[in-house]
Amino acid sequence: MKQRKRSIALLLCVLMMFVFVVGCGDKTKKPSGEAKYLNVPTTYDPSTMDVQKTTSDYDIPMNIFDRLLDCLTVDGKPKLVPALAKSWDISDDGLVYTFHLRDDVKFHNGEMFEADDVKFTIERMMNPENECVNTWFYDMIKGAEDRWNGKADEVVGVKVIDEHTVEITLEYAFGGFLANISSTPCAIYNREATEAAGDQFGVDPKLTIGSGPFIAKEWVLNDKIVLDTNPDYWQAPSTLAGIVYKNIPDEETQRMEFEAGNLDIFFASNAISQVKHFQESDTWKDQIHAVREAGSYFYLPNMSMEPYNDINVRKALASAIDKQQLIDTIYEGFGWVSHGVVVEGILGYNPDLRAMPYDPEAAKQYLAAAGYKPGELKIQFMMDMGTGTEYKMNIAIQAMLKDVGIEMELVQTDDATYYHHRLNGTIPMERNCWWVDYNDPDNVLYTYFSRRAQESNSVGLKDEWVFNMLDDARREVNEEKRLKMYQEIEAHLVENVCFIPVFQPQLTVITQPNITNYKPAWNGWTSTCYYGVG
């Protein structure tokens, strides 16, 4: 999804958007012609609808906020298209981006979208008092780091030229910048509404104001979140009445609700054991959508904490985990063993990379080399309320570790406590996952292993070679050389067991026969913008 053009013609942008709108069609009604609510299952309540305060809960925000650009699937590949920015220009040195904004966009509170909202959004993200967790999406902007570190009162690289023009200057040329700002965490907020909402922004639906196709209406904890269609949406209103996210943690209950017609979409990735049932059904076999997910599951030992700062302990943990068994028993075989975090489908994937294999006897030897007798090493895994499959995976690994003489305590916390620990670098070890926000290895490797990332993740990496290489790779304009640098970095991280890769899953989604135009996201996310779905 790398964008290297130095200017984008307005005509091309308009044509691309036209293709998108026409492709969505207007088949979003029941046969009766009455608008309906799209009923979508969730397995837990999100921590927030504020994308600056979460790295995973994007389902609702994708539908209530817009970005300057969007990334859509065109002919099976990711394609950048204009959104709040109708066109843009890039200086010859790749440092200055001038965005020409739409003048017909209303926020849900009636305020018109202006360039000041873009500046406000970036300033809010980089204000250290806000404790935002997605700051790396803007840290290449000139002055962003100084703002985050409290050395400046504003991000000097963001300038309002006039009401509908904003100029963004980067610290260094970054070829992935346009792709980067098309991602969900770069949603644009309204200054007036967001400041008025204070700490209730993202929590109280009536105070969580965006400009997207749907409006946050109601949030009943442990029950549902309701979005209504935005009648003033700049692309034309959805012909859906809205979206109802139903909180149904149990897999079997989800399946029964789907088959009873009370759900329109069934994410079999959350109930993978049910896939065979649908494959054998005449009603559902043609309603199955399956794609390789551009992401993976992996474990992060906090290398700044004992005992994870001992490479032999990390090797013991990695060797004790039977990845294929996890795929077969928890995901019914719908997945692939991974050896890195840049998995197949992501730009820069290295098919020759090999992580430590499952070898319980070797795990015992590594444990002994670290000075532990069987049963002496006691460690903690931490997780938020998460999903049922995450819990099952942790429990399965707990048993695997016990088999090699490691006692693992699973600590499950509420979301607020979990993110507090994560921000302060005090999670001992956790299962993590990353589905690329934009198609570039930088999105995974820089996010977790850069010097900047150590301030908001519990990775605990202290490796100047990695930090410098990641910085250099970001600045490298030759794509072949840049991708080679990322592969060298990933190989080094694997060799030093800075993370433990597990597997890349398959996204499997089943839709009701009367649902039209549903397309899995280009990156295999279950988080989806339902604008255009009928």
Short mmCIF file of C-alpha atoms in Angstrom, two decimals:
data_model
loop_
_atom_site.label_atom_id
_atom_site.label_comp_id
_atom_site.label_asym_id
_atom_site.label_seq_id
_atom_site.Cartn_x
_atom_site.Cartn_y
_atom_site.Cartn_z
CA MET A 1 0.00 0.00 0.00
CA LYS A 2 3.08 2.20 -0.34
CA GLN A 3 2.25 5.55 -1.88
CA ARG A 4 5.13 7.16 -3.81
CA LYS A 5 3.42 9.61 -6.12
CA ARG A 6 4.38 13.22 -5.55
CA SER A 7 0.99 14.65 -6.41
CA ILE A 8 -2.48 13.23 -6.73
CA ALA A 9 -4.69 14.50 -9.47
CA LEU A 10 -8.10 15.64 -8.34
CA LEU A 11 -9.69 13.97 -11.35
CA LEU A 12 -8.26 10.59 -10.39
CA CYS A 13 -9.46 11.03 -6.82
CA VAL A 14 -12.98 11.82 -7.96
CA LEU A 15 -13.05 8.83 -10.29
CA MET A 16 -11.85 6.50 -7.54
CA MET A 17 -14.50 7.76 -5.16
CA PHE A 18 -17.12 7.39 -7.88
CA VAL A 19 -16.14 3.75 -8.33
CA PHE A 20 -16.44 3.21 -4.58
CA VAL A 21 -19.87 4.80 -4.26
CA VAL A 22 -21.27 3.05 -7.33
CA GLY A 23 -19.78 -0.24 -6.14
CA CYS A 24 -21.61 0.10 -2.86
CA GLY A 25 -24.90 0.27 -4.70
CA ASP A 26 -28.20 0.90 -3.02
CA LYS A 27 -29.17 -2.69 -2.25
CA THR A 28 -29.37 -1.96 1.45
CA LYS A 29 -33.07 -2.56 2.02
CA LYS A 30 -35.30 -5.48 2.78
CA PRO A 31 -37.49 -6.68 -0.08
CA SER A 32 -40.28 -4.64 1.49
CA GLY A 33 -38.24 -1.51 0.86
CA GLU A 34 -38.07 -0.64 4.57
CA ALA A 35 -34.68 0.29 5.97
CA LYS A 36 -33.38 -2.21 8.48
CA TYR A 37 -30.80 -2.27 11.24
CA LEU A 38 -27.82 -4.48 10.54
CA ASN A 39 -27.39 -6.81 13.52
CA VAL A 40 -23.75 -7.61 14.23
CA PRO A 41 -22.39 -9.73 17.11
CA THR A 42 -19.61 -8.71 19.47
CA THR A 43 -18.05 -10.79 22.20
CA TYR A 44 -17.35 -8.03 24.71
CA ASP A 45 -17.82 -4.34 25.37
CA PRO A 46 -15.10 -2.15 23.88
CA SER A 47 -12.91 -0.22 26.28
CA THR A 48 -13.75 3.01 24.44
CA MET A 49 -14.92 4.38 21.09
CA ASP A 50 -12.02 6.86 21.15
CA VAL A 51 -9.44 5.51 18.68
CA GLN A 52 -6.69 7.57 20.26
CA LYS A 53 -7.16 5.61 23.49
CA THR A 54 -7.30 2.02 22.19
CA THR A 55 -5.19 -0.11 19.87
CA SER A 56 -7.85 -2.72 19.15
CA ASP A 57 -11.47 -1.59 19.63
CA TYR A 58 -12.06 -0.22 16.14
CA ASP A 59 -15.40 -1.80 15.16
CA ILE A 60 -17.63 1.09 16.20
CA PRO A 61 -15.17 3.95 15.44
CA MET A 62 -14.76 2.78 11.84
CA ASN A 63 -18.44 3.58 11.35
CA ILE A 64 -18.76 6.88 13.22
CA PHE A 65 -15.53 8.66 12.20
CA ASP A 66 -13.91 9.65 8.91
CA ARG A 67 -10.25 10.06 7.99
CA LEU A 68 -8.46 12.29 5.51
CA LEU A 69 -8.04 9.28 3.20
CA ASP A 70 -9.53 5.80 3.15
CA CYS A 71 -8.07 2.49 2.06
CA LEU A 72 -10.53 0.30 0.18
CA THR A 73 -10.28 -3.06 -1.54
CA VAL A 74 -10.14 -2.51 -5.29
CA ASP A 75 -9.68 -5.59 -7.49
CA GLY A 76 -8.62 -7.51 -4.40
CA LYS A 77 -5.88 -5.07 -3.44
CA PRO A 78 -5.68 -2.13 -1.02
CA LYS A 79 -6.22 1.22 -2.71
CA LEU A 80 -6.03 4.73 -1.26
CA VAL A 81 -9.00 6.97 -2.03
CA PRO A 82 -9.88 10.50 -0.90
CA ALA A 83 -12.20 11.00 2.04
CA LEU A 84 -12.22 14.22 4.11
CA ALA A 85 -9.32 15.35 1.94
CA LYS A 86 -10.52 15.62 -1.65
CA SER A 87 -6.99 16.03 -3.00
CA TRP A 88 -3.45 16.67 -1.84
CA ASP A 89 -0.03 17.82 -3.03
CA ILE A 90 3.38 16.61 -1.91
CA SER A 91 6.56 18.66 -2.10
CA ASP A 92 9.43 17.34 -4.21
CA ASP A 93 11.46 16.48 -1.12
CA GLY A 94 8.57 14.46 0.34
CA LEU A 95 8.39 16.56 3.49
CA VAL A 96 5.37 18.84 3.00
CA TYR A 97 1.83 17.55 2.40
CA THR A 98 -0.89 20.05 1.53
CA PHE A 99 -4.40 18.67 1.95
CA HIS A 100 -7.36 20.29 0.23
CA LEU A 101 -10.39 19.47 2.35
CA ARG A 102 -14.04 18.94 1.52
CA ASP A 103 -16.25 21.92 2.34
CA ASP A 104 -19.53 19.98 2.59
CA VAL A 105 -18.90 17.74 5.61
CA LYS A 106 -20.96 18.06 8.78
CA PHE A 107 -20.10 16.51 12.11
CA HIS A 108 -22.91 14.77 13.96
CA ASN A 109 -23.40 17.86 16.13
CA GLY A 110 -24.01 20.05 13.07
CA GLU A 111 -20.57 21.69 13.09
CA MET A 112 -18.93 21.99 9.66
CA PHE A 113 -15.63 20.19 9.19
CA GLU A 114 -12.69 22.57 8.83
CA ALA A 115 -8.90 22.48 8.77
CA ASP A 116 -8.75 23.42 12.45
CA ASP A 117 -10.32 20.06 13.30
CA VAL A 118 -7.37 18.30 11.66
CA LYS A 119 -4.91 20.34 13.69
CA PHE A 120 -6.91 19.75 16.87
CA THR A 121 -6.99 15.98 16.27
CA ILE A 122 -3.23 15.70 15.88
CA GLU A 123 -2.57 18.04 18.83
CA ARG A 124 -4.90 15.98 21.04
CA MET A 125 -3.12 12.75 20.16
CA MET A 126 0.32 14.15 20.93
CA ASN A 127 -0.63 15.95 24.16
CA PRO A 128 1.04 13.84 26.88
CA GLU A 129 -1.68 14.74 29.38
CA ASN A 130 -4.17 12.72 27.34
CA GLU A 131 -2.17 9.47 27.65
CA CYS A 132 -3.06 8.40 24.11
CA VAL A 133 -1.81 5.00 22.97
CA ASN A 134 -1.62 5.49 19.19
CA THR A 135 0.85 8.38 19.05
CA TRP A 136 3.23 6.62 16.64
CA PHE A 137 0.81 7.32 13.81
CA TYR A 138 1.80 10.98 14.04
CA ASP A 139 5.31 10.90 15.45
CA MET A 140 6.89 11.50 12.03
CA ILE A 141 5.23 14.94 11.88
CA LYS A 142 7.57 17.83 12.60
CA GLY A 143 7.40 18.80 16.27
CA ALA A 144 5.18 15.87 17.29
CA GLU A 145 7.88 14.28 19.45
CA ASP A 146 8.58 17.60 21.17
CA ARG A 147 4.89 17.96 21.97
CA TRP A 148 4.71 14.41 23.32
CA ASN A 149 7.80 14.95 25.46
CA GLY A 150 6.46 18.21 26.88
CA LYS A 151 9.06 20.35 25.13
CA ALA A 152 6.52 22.30 23.05
CA ASP A 153 2.97 23.58 23.38
CA GLU A 154 1.94 22.59 19.85
CA VAL A 155 2.86 20.37 16.92
CA VAL A 156 4.59 22.95 14.72
CA GLY A 157 4.39 20.77 11.62
CA VAL A 158 0.61 21.18 11.35
CA LYS A 159 -0.52 24.53 9.93
CA VAL A 160 -3.99 25.74 9.06
CA ILE A 161 -3.67 27.61 5.75
CA ASP A 162 -7.37 28.45 5.52
CA GLU A 163 -10.68 26.84 6.48
CA HIS A 164 -10.30 24.07 3.92
CA THR A 165 -6.54 23.70 3.56
CA VAL A 166 -4.12 22.19 6.03
CA GLU A 167 -0.38 21.75 5.62
CA ILE A 168 1.52 18.94 7.35
CA THR A 169 5.32 18.98 7.41
CA LEU A 170 7.25 15.83 8.33
CA GLU A 171 10.50 15.53 10.24
CA TYR A 172 11.77 13.22 7.50
CA ALA A 173 10.49 11.79 4.22
CA PHE A 174 8.22 8.86 5.01
CA GLY A 175 6.89 7.04 1.97
CA GLY A 176 4.10 5.39 3.93
CA PHE A 177 2.61 8.61 5.28
CA LEU A 178 -0.56 8.68 3.17
CA ALA A 179 -1.26 5.00 3.85
CA ASN A 180 -0.54 5.63 7.51
CA ILE A 181 -3.10 8.42 7.92
CA SER A 182 -5.79 6.38 6.15
CA SER A 183 -5.83 4.02 9.14
CA THR A 184 -8.51 4.00 11.82
CA PRO A 185 -6.44 5.63 14.61
CA CYS A 186 -6.13 8.74 12.42
CA ALA A 187 -9.87 9.47 12.55
CA ILE A 188 -10.58 13.21 12.56
CA TYR A 189 -12.39 14.69 15.58
CA ASN A 190 -14.41 17.87 15.95
CA ARG A 191 -12.68 20.33 18.29
CA GLU A 192 -15.83 21.78 19.86
CA ALA A 193 -17.58 18.47 20.56
CA THR A 194 -14.48 16.60 21.75
CA GLU A 195 -13.34 19.31 24.14
CA ALA A 196 -16.86 19.65 25.53
CA ALA A 197 -17.12 15.89 26.10
CA GLY A 198 -13.89 15.74 28.13
CA ASP A 199 -13.20 12.28 29.55
CA GLN A 200 -16.64 11.10 28.42
CA PHE A 201 -15.60 11.24 24.77
CA GLY A 202 -15.61 7.65 23.54
CA VAL A 203 -17.59 6.52 26.58
CA ASP A 204 -20.89 8.38 26.35
CA PRO A 205 -22.30 7.72 22.85
CA LYS A 206 -24.22 11.01 22.77
CA LEU A 207 -20.96 12.90 23.39
CA THR A 208 -18.88 10.85 20.94
CA ILE A 209 -19.18 12.96 17.82
CA GLY A 210 -17.78 12.08 14.41
CA SER A 211 -18.56 12.81 10.76
CA GLY A 212 -18.97 9.22 9.58
CA PRO A 213 -21.92 7.37 8.03
CA PHE A 214 -23.35 6.31 11.40
CA ILE A 215 -24.07 8.17 14.66
CA ALA A 216 -23.45 6.68 18.11
CA LYS A 217 -26.88 6.50 19.73
CA GLU A 218 -26.95 4.10 22.68
CA TRP A 219 -24.58 1.92 24.71
CA VAL A 220 -26.07 -0.59 27.13
CA LEU A 221 -23.22 -2.36 28.90
CA ASN A 222 -23.11 -6.12 28.39
CA ASP A 223 -26.03 -5.84 25.98
CA LYS A 224 -25.73 -3.68 22.86
CA ILE A 225 -24.38 -0.60 21.12
CA VAL A 226 -26.69 1.12 18.67
CA LEU A 227 -25.66 3.37 15.78
CA ASP A 228 -28.17 5.29 13.67
CA THR A 229 -27.62 6.25 10.05
CA ASN A 230 -26.25 9.76 9.59
CA PRO A 231 -28.86 11.57 7.43
CA ASP A 232 -26.35 14.29 6.52
CA TYR A 233 -23.47 12.05 5.51
CA TRP A 234 -21.44 13.72 2.78
CA GLN A 235 -21.33 10.61 0.56
CA ALA A 236 -25.15 10.23 0.84
CA PRO A 237 -26.85 8.44 3.73
CA SER A 238 -26.69 4.70 4.08
CA THR A 239 -30.01 3.08 3.31
CA LEU A 240 -29.59 0.97 6.42
CA ALA A 241 -31.47 2.35 9.41
CA GLY A 242 -28.32 1.76 11.43
CA ILE A 243 -26.25 -0.91 13.12
CA VAL A 244 -26.90 -2.84 16.33
CA TYR A 245 -23.84 -4.45 17.91
CA LYS A 246 -25.13 -7.23 20.15
CA ASN A 247 -22.91 -8.41 22.97
CA ILE A 248 -23.04 -12.22 22.79
CA PRO A 249 -19.88 -13.76 24.26
CA ASP A 250 -20.94 -17.39 23.84
CA GLU A 251 -20.16 -19.04 20.48
CA GLU A 252 -23.10 -21.41 20.50
CA THR A 253 -25.52 -18.62 21.36
CA GLN A 254 -24.14 -16.54 18.49
CA ARG A 255 -24.72 -19.40 16.09
CA MET A 256 -28.28 -19.98 17.25
CA GLU A 257 -29.07 -16.27 17.06
CA PHE A 258 -27.64 -16.14 13.54
CA GLU A 259 -29.59 -19.16 12.34
CA ALA A 260 -32.74 -17.74 13.92
CA GLY A 261 -32.27 -14.59 11.83
CA ASN A 262 -31.51 -12.33 14.81
CA LEU A 263 -27.97 -11.68 13.56
CA ASP A 264 -27.07 -10.68 10.00
CA ILE A 265 -23.37 -11.47 10.24
CA PHE A 266 -21.61 -14.33 12.01
CA PHE A 267 -17.88 -14.12 12.63
CA ALA A 268 -16.82 -17.73 12.59
CA SER A 269 -13.33 -16.62 13.62
CA ASN A 270 -14.87 -16.19 17.07
CA ALA A 271 -16.63 -19.56 16.81
CA ILE A 272 -14.42 -21.47 14.41
CA SER A 273 -15.81 -24.86 15.49
CA GLN A 274 -19.05 -23.95 13.73
CA VAL A 275 -17.55 -23.54 10.23
CA LYS A 276 -18.05 -27.16 9.17
CA HIS A 277 -21.74 -26.92 10.05
CA PHE A 278 -22.17 -24.00 7.64
CA GLN A 279 -20.02 -25.56 4.93
CA GLU A 280 -22.38 -28.53 4.85
CA SER A 281 -25.56 -26.42 4.80
CA ASP A 282 -27.34 -25.67 1.51
CA THR A 283 -28.58 -22.43 3.08
CA TRP A 284 -25.20 -21.10 4.13
CA LYS A 285 -22.49 -22.74 2.01
CA ASP A 286 -22.57 -19.93 -0.55
CA GLN A 287 -22.58 -17.23 2.14
CA ILE A 288 -19.11 -18.01 3.51
CA HIS A 289 -16.38 -15.38 3.10
CA ALA A 290 -12.84 -16.60 3.86
CA VAL A 291 -9.54 -14.71 3.53
CA ARG A 292 -6.04 -14.95 4.98
CA GLU A 293 -5.73 -12.36 7.71
CA ALA A 294 -2.90 -9.84 7.37
CA GLY A 295 -1.96 -10.26 11.00
CA SER A 296 -0.98 -12.81 13.60
CA TYR A 297 -0.93 -13.84 17.23
CA PHE A 298 2.32 -13.66 19.20
CA TYR A 299 3.55 -13.43 22.77
CA LEU A 300 5.54 -10.53 24.16
CA PRO A 301 7.86 -11.17 27.11
CA ASN A 302 8.74 -7.94 28.90
CA MET A 303 12.51 -7.96 28.52
CA SER A 304 12.97 -5.24 31.12
CA MET A 305 11.53 -7.52 33.83
CA GLU A 306 12.81 -10.69 35.43
CA PRO A 307 12.88 -13.49 34.43
CA TYR A 308 12.09 -12.44 30.86
CA ASN A 309 15.35 -10.49 30.58
CA ASP A 310 17.14 -13.88 30.43
CA ILE A 311 17.27 -15.15 26.83
CA ASN A 312 17.35 -18.75 28.05
CA VAL A 313 14.02 -18.22 29.78
CA ARG A 314 12.60 -16.74 26.59
CA LYS A 315 13.94 -19.67 24.58
CA ALA A 316 12.39 -22.10 27.04
CA LEU A 317 9.02 -20.40 26.67
CA ALA A 318 9.24 -20.37 22.87
CA SER A 319 10.26 -24.03 22.66
CA ALA A 320 7.46 -25.15 24.97
CA ILE A 321 4.61 -23.83 22.81
CA ASP A 322 3.13 -26.25 20.28
CA LYS A 323 1.81 -23.79 17.70
CA GLN A 324 0.22 -26.34 15.39
CA GLN A 325 -1.69 -27.86 18.30
CA LEU A 326 -3.11 -24.43 19.15
CA ILE A 327 -4.27 -24.02 15.53
CA ASP A 328 -5.79 -27.50 15.42
CA THR A 329 -7.53 -27.48 18.79
CA ILE A 330 -8.64 -23.85 19.16
CA TYR A 331 -8.99 -22.78 15.52
CA GLU A 332 -10.03 -26.10 13.95
CA GLY A 333 -7.00 -25.97 11.67
CA PHE A 334 -7.95 -22.62 10.13
CA GLY A 335 -4.56 -20.95 10.34
CA TRP A 336 -0.87 -21.15 9.56
CA VAL A 337 2.12 -21.39 11.90
CA SER A 338 3.94 -18.06 11.80
CA HIS A 339 7.64 -17.35 12.21
CA GLY A 340 7.51 -13.57 12.44
CA VAL A 341 5.13 -10.66 12.85
CA VAL A 342 5.30 -9.68 9.18
CA VAL A 343 3.19 -12.57 7.90
CA GLU A 344 2.15 -13.59 4.40
CA GLY A 345 0.00 -10.92 2.78
CA ILE A 346 1.95 -8.02 4.28
CA LEU A 347 4.50 -6.13 2.21
CA GLY A 348 7.99 -7.32 3.12
CA TYR A 349 7.01 -10.85 4.23
CA ASN A 350 10.07 -13.12 4.46
CA PRO A 351 9.15 -16.74 3.61
CA ASP A 352 12.61 -17.96 4.66
CA LEU A 353 12.38 -16.69 8.25
CA ARG A 354 12.29 -19.47 10.86
CA ALA A 355 11.47 -19.04 14.55
CA MET A 356 12.30 -21.56 17.27
CA PRO A 357 10.46 -24.86 16.72
CA TYR A 358 8.34 -26.69 19.28
CA ASP A 359 10.75 -28.84 21.29
CA PRO A 360 9.79 -29.54 24.93
CA GLU A 361 13.08 -31.31 25.68
CA ALA A 362 15.04 -28.31 24.45
CA ALA A 363 12.78 -26.11 26.58
CA LYS A 364 13.81 -28.07 29.68
CA GLN A 365 17.48 -27.62 28.76
CA TYR A 366 17.06 -23.88 28.30
CA LEU A 367 15.30 -23.74 31.66
CA ALA A 368 18.22 -25.51 33.30
CA ALA A 369 20.68 -23.16 31.57
CA ALA A 370 18.79 -20.27 33.14
CA GLY A 371 19.34 -21.85 36.57
CA TYR A 372 15.87 -23.25 37.25
CA LYS A 373 14.87 -26.73 38.29
CA PRO A 374 11.48 -28.07 37.14
CA GLY A 375 8.72 -26.25 39.02
CA GLU A 376 10.96 -23.44 40.31
CA LEU A 377 10.20 -20.85 37.65
CA LYS A 378 6.92 -19.06 38.28
CA ILE A 379 5.78 -16.45 35.77
CA GLN A 380 2.71 -14.33 35.02
CA PHE A 381 0.74 -13.75 31.85
CA MET A 382 -1.58 -10.75 31.85
CA MET A 383 -4.68 -10.21 29.71
CA ASP A 384 -7.65 -7.86 29.58
CA MET A 385 -11.23 -9.16 29.50
CA GLY A 386 -10.51 -10.14 25.91
CA THR A 387 -12.23 -12.94 24.03
CA GLY A 388 -12.99 -16.55 24.77
CA THR A 389 -10.45 -17.78 22.25
CA GLU A 390 -7.72 -15.64 23.81
CA TYR A 391 -8.48 -17.15 27.20
CA LYS A 392 -8.49 -20.68 25.75
CA MET A 393 -5.12 -20.06 24.12
CA ASN A 394 -3.60 -18.83 27.37
CA ILE A 395 -4.99 -21.80 29.28
CA ALA A 396 -3.62 -24.22 26.66
CA ILE A 397 -0.17 -22.60 26.85
CA GLN A 398 -0.35 -22.71 30.64
CA ALA A 399 -0.60 -26.50 30.36
CA MET A 400 2.24 -26.68 27.81
CA LEU A 401 4.52 -24.67 30.09
CA LYS A 402 3.65 -26.86 33.05
CA ASP A 403 4.76 -29.89 31.03
CA VAL A 404 8.30 -28.48 30.84
CA GLY A 405 8.41 -27.33 34.47
CA ILE A 406 7.19 -23.71 34.27
CA GLU A 407 4.34 -22.56 36.49
CA MET A 408 2.30 -19.84 34.78
CA GLU A 409 -0.28 -17.66 36.55
CA LEU A 410 -2.88 -16.03 34.31
CA VAL A 411 -3.83 -12.57 35.57
CA GLN A 412 -7.01 -11.19 33.97
CA THR A 413 -7.83 -7.54 34.59
CA ASP A 414 -10.43 -5.02 33.53
CA ASP A 415 -9.56 -3.03 30.42
CA ALA A 416 -8.65 0.18 32.27
CA THR A 417 -6.16 -1.64 34.52
CA TYR A 418 -4.69 -3.52 31.58
CA TYR A 419 -4.05 -0.37 29.53
CA HIS A 420 -2.63 1.40 32.57
CA HIS A 421 -0.06 -1.39 32.95
CA ARG A 422 0.64 -1.42 29.24
CA LEU A 423 1.24 2.32 29.09
CA ASN A 424 3.57 2.12 32.08
CA GLY A 425 5.50 -0.92 30.82
CA THR A 426 4.50 -3.19 33.70
CA ILE A 427 2.84 -6.11 31.92
CA PRO A 428 5.11 -9.12 32.58
CA MET A 429 4.08 -11.14 29.51
CA GLU A 430 1.02 -11.15 27.30
CA ARG A 431 -0.51 -12.65 24.23
CA ASN A 432 -0.79 -9.94 21.63
CA CYS A 433 -1.97 -9.69 18.06
CA TRP A 434 -1.59 -7.19 15.28
CA TRP A 435 -3.56 -6.81 12.09
CA VAL A 436 -1.90 -4.21 9.90
CA ASP A 437 -3.53 -0.81 9.81
CA TYR A 438 -1.71 -0.15 6.55
CA ASN A 439 0.17 -2.49 4.28
CA ASP A 440 3.77 -1.98 5.30
CA PRO A 441 6.19 -3.82 7.64
CA ASP A 442 6.78 -0.51 9.39
CA ASN A 443 3.26 -0.73 10.79
CA VAL A 444 4.15 -3.85 12.77
CA LEU A 445 7.85 -3.58 13.49
CA TYR A 446 8.00 0.12 14.32
CA THR A 447 4.81 -0.12 16.38
CA TYR A 448 6.26 -2.68 18.77
CA PHE A 449 10.03 -2.45 18.59
CA SER A 450 11.05 1.15 17.91
CA ARG A 451 12.60 3.33 20.57
CA ARG A 452 9.43 5.40 20.57
CA ALA A 453 7.21 2.35 21.08
CA GLN A 454 8.94 1.40 24.33
CA GLU A 455 7.21 4.35 26.00
CA SER A 456 3.73 2.87 25.55
CA ASN A 457 4.21 -0.90 25.23
CA SER A 458 5.37 -3.53 27.70
CA VAL A 459 8.05 -4.94 25.42
CA GLY A 460 11.06 -3.71 27.38
CA LEU A 461 13.42 -3.83 24.40
CA LYS A 462 16.81 -2.19 24.89
CA ASP A 463 18.54 -2.68 21.58
CA GLU A 464 20.11 0.38 19.96
CA TRP A 465 20.83 -1.53 16.74
CA VAL A 466 17.12 -2.28 16.28
CA PHE A 467 16.10 1.27 17.19
CA ASN A 468 18.55 2.82 14.73
CA MET A 469 17.73 0.36 11.94
CA LEU A 470 14.01 1.04 12.29
CA ASP A 471 14.63 4.77 12.13
CA ASP A 472 16.84 4.34 9.05
CA ALA A 473 14.34 2.06 7.32
CA ARG A 474 11.61 4.65 7.73
CA ARG A 475 13.78 7.21 5.97
CA GLU A 476 14.92 4.93 3.17
CA VAL A 477 13.20 5.86 -0.12
CA ASN A 478 14.42 2.86 -2.13
CA GLU A 479 11.73 0.27 -1.50
CA GLU A 480 13.86 -2.80 -2.24
CA LYS A 481 16.56 -1.65 0.16
CA ARG A 482 14.00 -0.59 2.74
CA LEU A 483 12.21 -3.97 2.75
CA LYS A 484 15.56 -5.77 3.07
CA MET A 485 16.32 -3.65 6.13
CA TYR A 486 13.01 -4.62 7.73
CA GLN A 487 13.72 -8.29 7.06
CA GLU A 488 17.12 -7.99 8.75
CA ILE A 489 15.49 -6.36 11.76
CA GLU A 490 12.83 -9.06 12.04
CA ALA A 491 15.41 -11.85 11.76
CA HIS A 492 17.42 -10.25 14.58
CA LEU A 493 14.32 -10.00 16.78
CA VAL A 494 13.44 -13.65 16.11
CA GLU A 495 16.98 -14.82 16.84
CA ASN A 496 16.94 -13.01 20.19
CA VAL A 497 13.39 -14.20 21.00
CA CYS A 498 12.17 -10.65 21.51
CA PHE A 499 8.72 -12.00 20.69
CA ILE A 500 7.26 -15.48 20.26
CA PRO A 501 5.28 -15.84 17.01
CA VAL A 502 2.38 -18.28 17.12
CA PHE A 503 0.10 -18.28 14.07
CA GLN A 504 -1.69 -16.38 11.33
CA PRO A 505 -5.42 -17.11 11.32
CA GLN A 506 -8.02 -17.24 8.57
CA LEU A 507 -10.91 -14.82 8.65
CA THR A 508 -14.18 -16.71 8.13
CA VAL A 509 -17.43 -14.77 8.00
CA ILE A 510 -20.95 -15.99 7.18
CA THR A 511 -23.70 -13.58 6.15
CA GLN A 512 -27.45 -13.92 5.84
CA PRO A 513 -28.66 -14.61 2.27
CA ASN A 514 -30.41 -11.23 2.16
CA ILE A 515 -27.22 -9.29 3.01
CA THR A 516 -25.63 -7.77 -0.07
CA ASN A 517 -22.26 -6.25 -0.88
CA TYR A 518 -20.45 -7.52 2.20
CA LYS A 519 -16.73 -7.72 1.45
CA PRO A 520 -14.04 -8.71 3.95
CA ALA A 521 -11.62 -5.88 4.69
CA TRP A 522 -8.40 -5.95 2.63
CA ASN A 523 -6.39 -6.68 5.78
CA GLY A 524 -8.67 -9.40 7.12
CA TRP A 525 -10.06 -7.37 10.00
CA THR A 526 -13.35 -8.33 11.60
CA SER A 527 -13.65 -4.61 12.34
CA THR A 528 -15.54 -3.32 9.33
CA CYS A 529 -17.11 -0.15 8.03
CA TYR A 530 -20.59 -1.21 6.97
CA TYR A 531 -21.29 1.79 4.78
CA GLY A 532 -22.59 0.33 1.51
CA VAL A 533 -23.58 -3.04 2.98
CA GLY A 534 -27.24 -3.90 2.48
#
